[in-house]
Each structure stands twice: as structure tokens, then as C-alpha cells.
GROMACS .gro file of C-alpha atoms in nm:
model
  207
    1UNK     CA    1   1.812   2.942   1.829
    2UNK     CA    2   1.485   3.027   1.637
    3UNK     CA    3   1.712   3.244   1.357
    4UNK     CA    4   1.924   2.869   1.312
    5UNK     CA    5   1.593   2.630   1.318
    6UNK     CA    6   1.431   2.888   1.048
    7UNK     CA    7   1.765   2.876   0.820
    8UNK     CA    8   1.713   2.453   0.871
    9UNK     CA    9   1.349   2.461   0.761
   10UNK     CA   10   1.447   2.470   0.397
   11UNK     CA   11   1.684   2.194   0.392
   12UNK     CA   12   1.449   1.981   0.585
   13UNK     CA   13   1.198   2.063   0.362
   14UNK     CA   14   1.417   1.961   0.057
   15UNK     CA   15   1.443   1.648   0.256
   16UNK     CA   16   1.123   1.548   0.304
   17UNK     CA   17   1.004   1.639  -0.083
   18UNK     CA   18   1.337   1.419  -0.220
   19UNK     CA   19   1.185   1.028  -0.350
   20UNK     CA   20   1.474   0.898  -0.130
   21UNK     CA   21   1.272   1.010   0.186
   22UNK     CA   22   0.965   0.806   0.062
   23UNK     CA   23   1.130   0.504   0.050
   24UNK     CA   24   1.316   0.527   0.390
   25UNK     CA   25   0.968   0.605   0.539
   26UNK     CA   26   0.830   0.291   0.475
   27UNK     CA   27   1.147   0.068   0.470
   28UNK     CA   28   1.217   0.175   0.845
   29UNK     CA   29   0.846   0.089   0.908
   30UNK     CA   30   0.882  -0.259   0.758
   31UNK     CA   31   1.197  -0.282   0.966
   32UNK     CA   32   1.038  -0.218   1.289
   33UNK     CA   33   0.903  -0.543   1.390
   34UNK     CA   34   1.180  -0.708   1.344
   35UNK     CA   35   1.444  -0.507   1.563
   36UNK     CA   36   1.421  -0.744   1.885
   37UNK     CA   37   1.544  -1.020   1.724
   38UNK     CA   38   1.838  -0.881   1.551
   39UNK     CA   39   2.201  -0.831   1.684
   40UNK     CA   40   2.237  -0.468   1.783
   41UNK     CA   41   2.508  -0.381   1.552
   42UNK     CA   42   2.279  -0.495   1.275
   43UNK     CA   43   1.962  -0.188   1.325
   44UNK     CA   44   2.274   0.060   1.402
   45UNK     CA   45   2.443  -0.055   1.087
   46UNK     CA   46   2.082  -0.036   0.868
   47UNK     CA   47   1.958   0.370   0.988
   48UNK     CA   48   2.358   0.409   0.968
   49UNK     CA   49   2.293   0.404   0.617
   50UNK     CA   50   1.934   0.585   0.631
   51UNK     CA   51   2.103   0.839   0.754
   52UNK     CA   52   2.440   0.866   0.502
   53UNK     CA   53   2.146   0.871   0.204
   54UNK     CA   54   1.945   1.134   0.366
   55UNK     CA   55   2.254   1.327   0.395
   56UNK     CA   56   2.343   1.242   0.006
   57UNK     CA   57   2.010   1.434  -0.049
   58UNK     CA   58   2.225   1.779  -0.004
   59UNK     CA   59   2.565   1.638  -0.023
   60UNK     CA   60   2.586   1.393  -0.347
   61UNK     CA   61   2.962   1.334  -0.244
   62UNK     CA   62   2.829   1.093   0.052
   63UNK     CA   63   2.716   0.830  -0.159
   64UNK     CA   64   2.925   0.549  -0.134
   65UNK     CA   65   3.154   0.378  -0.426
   66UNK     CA   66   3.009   0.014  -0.508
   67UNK     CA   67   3.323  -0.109  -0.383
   68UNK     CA   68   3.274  -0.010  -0.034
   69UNK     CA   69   2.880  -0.103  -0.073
   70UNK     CA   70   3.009  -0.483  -0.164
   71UNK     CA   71   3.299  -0.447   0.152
   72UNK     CA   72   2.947  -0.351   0.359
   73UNK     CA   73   2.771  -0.646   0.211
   74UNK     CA   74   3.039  -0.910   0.272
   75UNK     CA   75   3.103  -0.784   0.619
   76UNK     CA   76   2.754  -0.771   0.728
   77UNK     CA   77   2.718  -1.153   0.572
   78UNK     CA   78   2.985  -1.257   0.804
   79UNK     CA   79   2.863  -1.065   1.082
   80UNK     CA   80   2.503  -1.274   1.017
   81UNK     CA   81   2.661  -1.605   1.001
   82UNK     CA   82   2.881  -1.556   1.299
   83UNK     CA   83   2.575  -1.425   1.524
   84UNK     CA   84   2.307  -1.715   1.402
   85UNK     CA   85   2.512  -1.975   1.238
   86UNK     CA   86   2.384  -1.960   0.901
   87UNK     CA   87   2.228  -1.696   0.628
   88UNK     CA   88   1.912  -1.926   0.598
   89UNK     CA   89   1.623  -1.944   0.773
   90UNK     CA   90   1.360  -1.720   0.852
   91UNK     CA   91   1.545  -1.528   1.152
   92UNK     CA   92   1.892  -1.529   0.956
   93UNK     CA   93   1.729  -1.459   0.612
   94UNK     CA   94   1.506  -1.202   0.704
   95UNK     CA   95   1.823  -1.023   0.854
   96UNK     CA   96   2.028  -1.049   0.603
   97UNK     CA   97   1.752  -0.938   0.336
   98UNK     CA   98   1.720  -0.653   0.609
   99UNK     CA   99   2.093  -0.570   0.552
  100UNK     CA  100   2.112  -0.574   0.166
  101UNK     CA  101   1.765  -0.401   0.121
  102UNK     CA  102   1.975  -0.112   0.327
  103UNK     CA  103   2.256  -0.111   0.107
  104UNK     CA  104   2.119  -0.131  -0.215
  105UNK     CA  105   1.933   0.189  -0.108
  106UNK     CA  106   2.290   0.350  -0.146
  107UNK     CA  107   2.311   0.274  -0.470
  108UNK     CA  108   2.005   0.383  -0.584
  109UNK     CA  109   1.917   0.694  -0.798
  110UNK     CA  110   1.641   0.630  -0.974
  111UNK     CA  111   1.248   0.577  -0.994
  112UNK     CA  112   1.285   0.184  -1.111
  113UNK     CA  113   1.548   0.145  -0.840
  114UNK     CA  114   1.323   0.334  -0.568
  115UNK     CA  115   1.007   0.114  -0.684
  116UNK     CA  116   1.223  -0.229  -0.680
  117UNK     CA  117   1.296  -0.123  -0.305
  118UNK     CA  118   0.923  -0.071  -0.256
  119UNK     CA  119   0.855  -0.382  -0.398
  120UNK     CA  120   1.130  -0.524  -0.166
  121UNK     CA  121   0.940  -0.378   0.101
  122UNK     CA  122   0.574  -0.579   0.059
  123UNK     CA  123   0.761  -0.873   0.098
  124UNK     CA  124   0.936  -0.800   0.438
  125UNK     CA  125   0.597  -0.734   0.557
  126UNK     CA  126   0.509  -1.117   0.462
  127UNK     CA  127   0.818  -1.198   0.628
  128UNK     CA  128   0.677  -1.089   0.968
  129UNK     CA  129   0.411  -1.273   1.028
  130UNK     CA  130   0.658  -1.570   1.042
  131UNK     CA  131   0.694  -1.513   1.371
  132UNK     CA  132   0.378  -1.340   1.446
  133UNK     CA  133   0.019  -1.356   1.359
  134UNK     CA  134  -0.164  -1.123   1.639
  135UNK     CA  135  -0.417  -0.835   1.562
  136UNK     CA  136  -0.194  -0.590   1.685
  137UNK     CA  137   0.078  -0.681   1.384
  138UNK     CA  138  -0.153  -0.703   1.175
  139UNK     CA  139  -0.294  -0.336   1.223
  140UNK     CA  140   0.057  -0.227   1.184
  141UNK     CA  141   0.119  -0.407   0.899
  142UNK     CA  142  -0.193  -0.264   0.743
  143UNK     CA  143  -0.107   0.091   0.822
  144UNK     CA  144   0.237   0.058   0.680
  145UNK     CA  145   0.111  -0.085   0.375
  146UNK     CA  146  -0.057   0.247   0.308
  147UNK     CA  147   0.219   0.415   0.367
  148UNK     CA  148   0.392   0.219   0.109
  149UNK     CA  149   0.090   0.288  -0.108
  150UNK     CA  150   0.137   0.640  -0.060
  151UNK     CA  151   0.506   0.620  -0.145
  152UNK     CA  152   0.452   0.499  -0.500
  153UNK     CA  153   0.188   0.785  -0.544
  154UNK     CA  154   0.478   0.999  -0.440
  155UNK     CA  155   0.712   0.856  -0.685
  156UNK     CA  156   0.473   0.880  -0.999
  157UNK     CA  157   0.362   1.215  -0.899
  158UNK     CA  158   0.610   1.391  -1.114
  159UNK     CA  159   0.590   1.795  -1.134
  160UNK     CA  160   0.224   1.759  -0.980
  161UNK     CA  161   0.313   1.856  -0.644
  162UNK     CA  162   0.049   1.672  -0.453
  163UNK     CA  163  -0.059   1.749  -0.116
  164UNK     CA  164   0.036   1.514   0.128
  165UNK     CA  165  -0.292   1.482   0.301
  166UNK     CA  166  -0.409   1.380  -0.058
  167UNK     CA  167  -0.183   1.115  -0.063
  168UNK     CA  168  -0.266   0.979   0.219
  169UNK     CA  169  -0.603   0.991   0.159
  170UNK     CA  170  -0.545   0.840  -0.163
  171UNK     CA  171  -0.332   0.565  -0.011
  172UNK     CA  172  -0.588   0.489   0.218
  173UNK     CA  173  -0.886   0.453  -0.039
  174UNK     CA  174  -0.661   0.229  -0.251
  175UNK     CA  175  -0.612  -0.012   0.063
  176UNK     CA  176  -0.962   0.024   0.164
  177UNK     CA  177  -1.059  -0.103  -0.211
  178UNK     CA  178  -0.826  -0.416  -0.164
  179UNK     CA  179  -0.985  -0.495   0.140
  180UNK     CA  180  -1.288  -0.684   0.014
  181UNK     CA  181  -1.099  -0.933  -0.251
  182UNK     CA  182  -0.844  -1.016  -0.011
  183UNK     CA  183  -1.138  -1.121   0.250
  184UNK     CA  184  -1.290  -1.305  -0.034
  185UNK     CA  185  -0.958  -1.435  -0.143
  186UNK     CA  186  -0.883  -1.583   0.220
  187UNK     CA  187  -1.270  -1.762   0.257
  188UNK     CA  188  -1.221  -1.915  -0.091
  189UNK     CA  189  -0.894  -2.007  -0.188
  190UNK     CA  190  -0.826  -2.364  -0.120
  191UNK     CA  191  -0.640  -2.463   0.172
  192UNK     CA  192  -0.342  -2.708   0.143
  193UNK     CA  193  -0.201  -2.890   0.446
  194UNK     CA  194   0.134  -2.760   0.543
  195UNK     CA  195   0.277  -2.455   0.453
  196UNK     CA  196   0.364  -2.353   0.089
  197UNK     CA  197   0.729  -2.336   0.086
  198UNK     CA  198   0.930  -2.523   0.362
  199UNK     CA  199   1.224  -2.276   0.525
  200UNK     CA  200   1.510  -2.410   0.766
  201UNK     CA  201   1.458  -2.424   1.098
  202UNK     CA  202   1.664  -2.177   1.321
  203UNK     CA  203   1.870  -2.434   1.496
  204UNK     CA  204   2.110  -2.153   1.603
  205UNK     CA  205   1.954  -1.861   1.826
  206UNK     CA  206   2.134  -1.514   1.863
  207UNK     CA  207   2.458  -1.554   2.104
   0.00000   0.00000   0.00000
């Protein structure tokens, strides 16, 4: 047992320093929130594909063709419209965003594709305070923010090599420095009645 753990070190290793595991990090993170209130096939179907990319990391020949990507695409569409009636709204958009932000990460290869899904990523953060606005999500939300920080260190770090506590620590500083503008932004930036854009209502609830 300890002989076959120490011959898995090294490909775990290889794992763990690949860009494709710095992006997974924080896209499962962003995820998390949002698992009650999606149909079970839909998480399974989303670290499904975590996991075939992971695995692409040492085995290249488990990437998936684009045409099997778009069958994946049309069938999780379908599956979202026949579980909340629609692809809009904030429940049924957000889960469907959910879905393609998974599959595009089977198509990706490279450091622009890898920072778009980062990118991706900030926004599904926003997306969860539509449903929740409590200190506890909020903490979370801030925490995986860093981590997201700390991914696009990772990414830009080319031959460098960087310690990951130096990362971190990096990530952290970086967040700690936005901090103060985005208290100063929220005192004085001028309210307006209502919100700012105006989504569909979630008439249909998860059957």
C-alpha cells in the first residue's frame, strides 16, 4: 500500500502543478453555493467533467471532440428546460451558465482560454447573492475570490515556480488592497431605486 501511494505521488503532483487544476479549484468553489438548488444529475454531470479534464492532464486522448462537447451542451439545455421550464431566470440561468462554464473547460488548452474561465468565474460569484445576501456567503465568497486571485498568479507565473504559500499570500494582499475602494465605492456610489437589470421571475420551481 505505501510502495503504490509513493509511485501516485508524482502523478498527483503533476496534477496539482498543471493550469487546468487552478481553474477547477476555484470553479468548483464558485459552484458550491449553488448545488441545493440544482437537479442532481446537473452537479454529477459538472465534476463528471472536472474529473475527465483532470484525467486529460496525463491522458490527452480523454479530451473530448467538439462534437460530443455541443451533444453535452444541447442535452444538458434540454435537461434545464425540462426540470425548470425555461433557460431564463436567475435559478435556470445560473444553471445553465453552470453547465456550459463546465464544458467549455473541455475545450480549453490555453492561458486566454483558462483566464476567460476565470473571468467566467467572478461573475458566478455575483450570481449568488441573488438568492443570498448573509455574512456567512459573503465570507465565502471573499475567500474564494482569493483563491481566484491566486489562480491568475498561477497562470502568469510562467517558469518561476512560485511557492504556493506565496501565492496565497500574494492573493490575499491583493484582496486585502481592494478592500478599502470597494467600502468607499458602496458609501458613495449613488443609489437608484430598483435593481439595475430586471431578470425573469422563476415561475417554474425544480419538479
Amino acid at each position: 500500500g505505501a510502495v503504490r501511494a509513493h509511485a501516485m505521488n508524482p502523478r498527483i503532483a503533476s496534477i496539482t502543478r498543471d493550469p487546468v487544476f487552478w481553474v477547477i479549484l476555484p470553479l468548483a468553489l464558485v459552484m458550491l453555493p449553488h448545488l441545493p438548488r440544482l437537479p442532481l444529475w446537473m452537479p454529477a454531470l459538472v465534476f463528471l467533467l472536472f474529473a475527465v479534464r483532470l484525467g486529460a492532464v496525463l491522458q490527452p486522448q480523454l479530451m473530448l471532440h467538439k462534437f460530443w462537447l455541443f451533444v453535452v451542451a444541447i442535452l444538458a439545455a434540454t435537461g434545464t428546460v425540462m426540470h425548470y421550464g425555461t433557460v431564463f431566470g436567475k435559478t435556470a440561468g445560473t444553471a445553465i451558465l453552470i453547465c456550459l462554464l463546465a464544458i467549455k473547460l473541455l475545450e480549453s488548452r490555453s492561458t486566454r482560454d483558462y483566464m476567460l474561465l476565470i473571468a467566467l468565474s467572478f461573475f458566478i460569484i455575483v450570481t449568488n447573492f441573488f438568492f443570498t445576501q448573509n455574512i456567512p456567503t459573503a465570507i465565502f465568497m471573499l475567500g474564494t475570490v482569493a483563491v481566484l486571485v491566486m489562480s491568475l498568479i498561477t497562470l502568469h507565473q510562467g517558469d518561476a515556480a512560485l511557492a504556493l504559500r506565496w501565492r496565497f499570500r500574494a492573493a490575499l494582499k491583493l484582496v486585502a488592497l481592494a478592500i478599502p475602494l470597494t467600502l468607499v465605492m458602496f458609501v458613495l456610489f449613488p443609489r437608484v431605486p430598483g435593481p439595475l437589470w430586471q431578470l425573469p421571475s422563476d415561475k417554474n420551481t425544480g419538479r
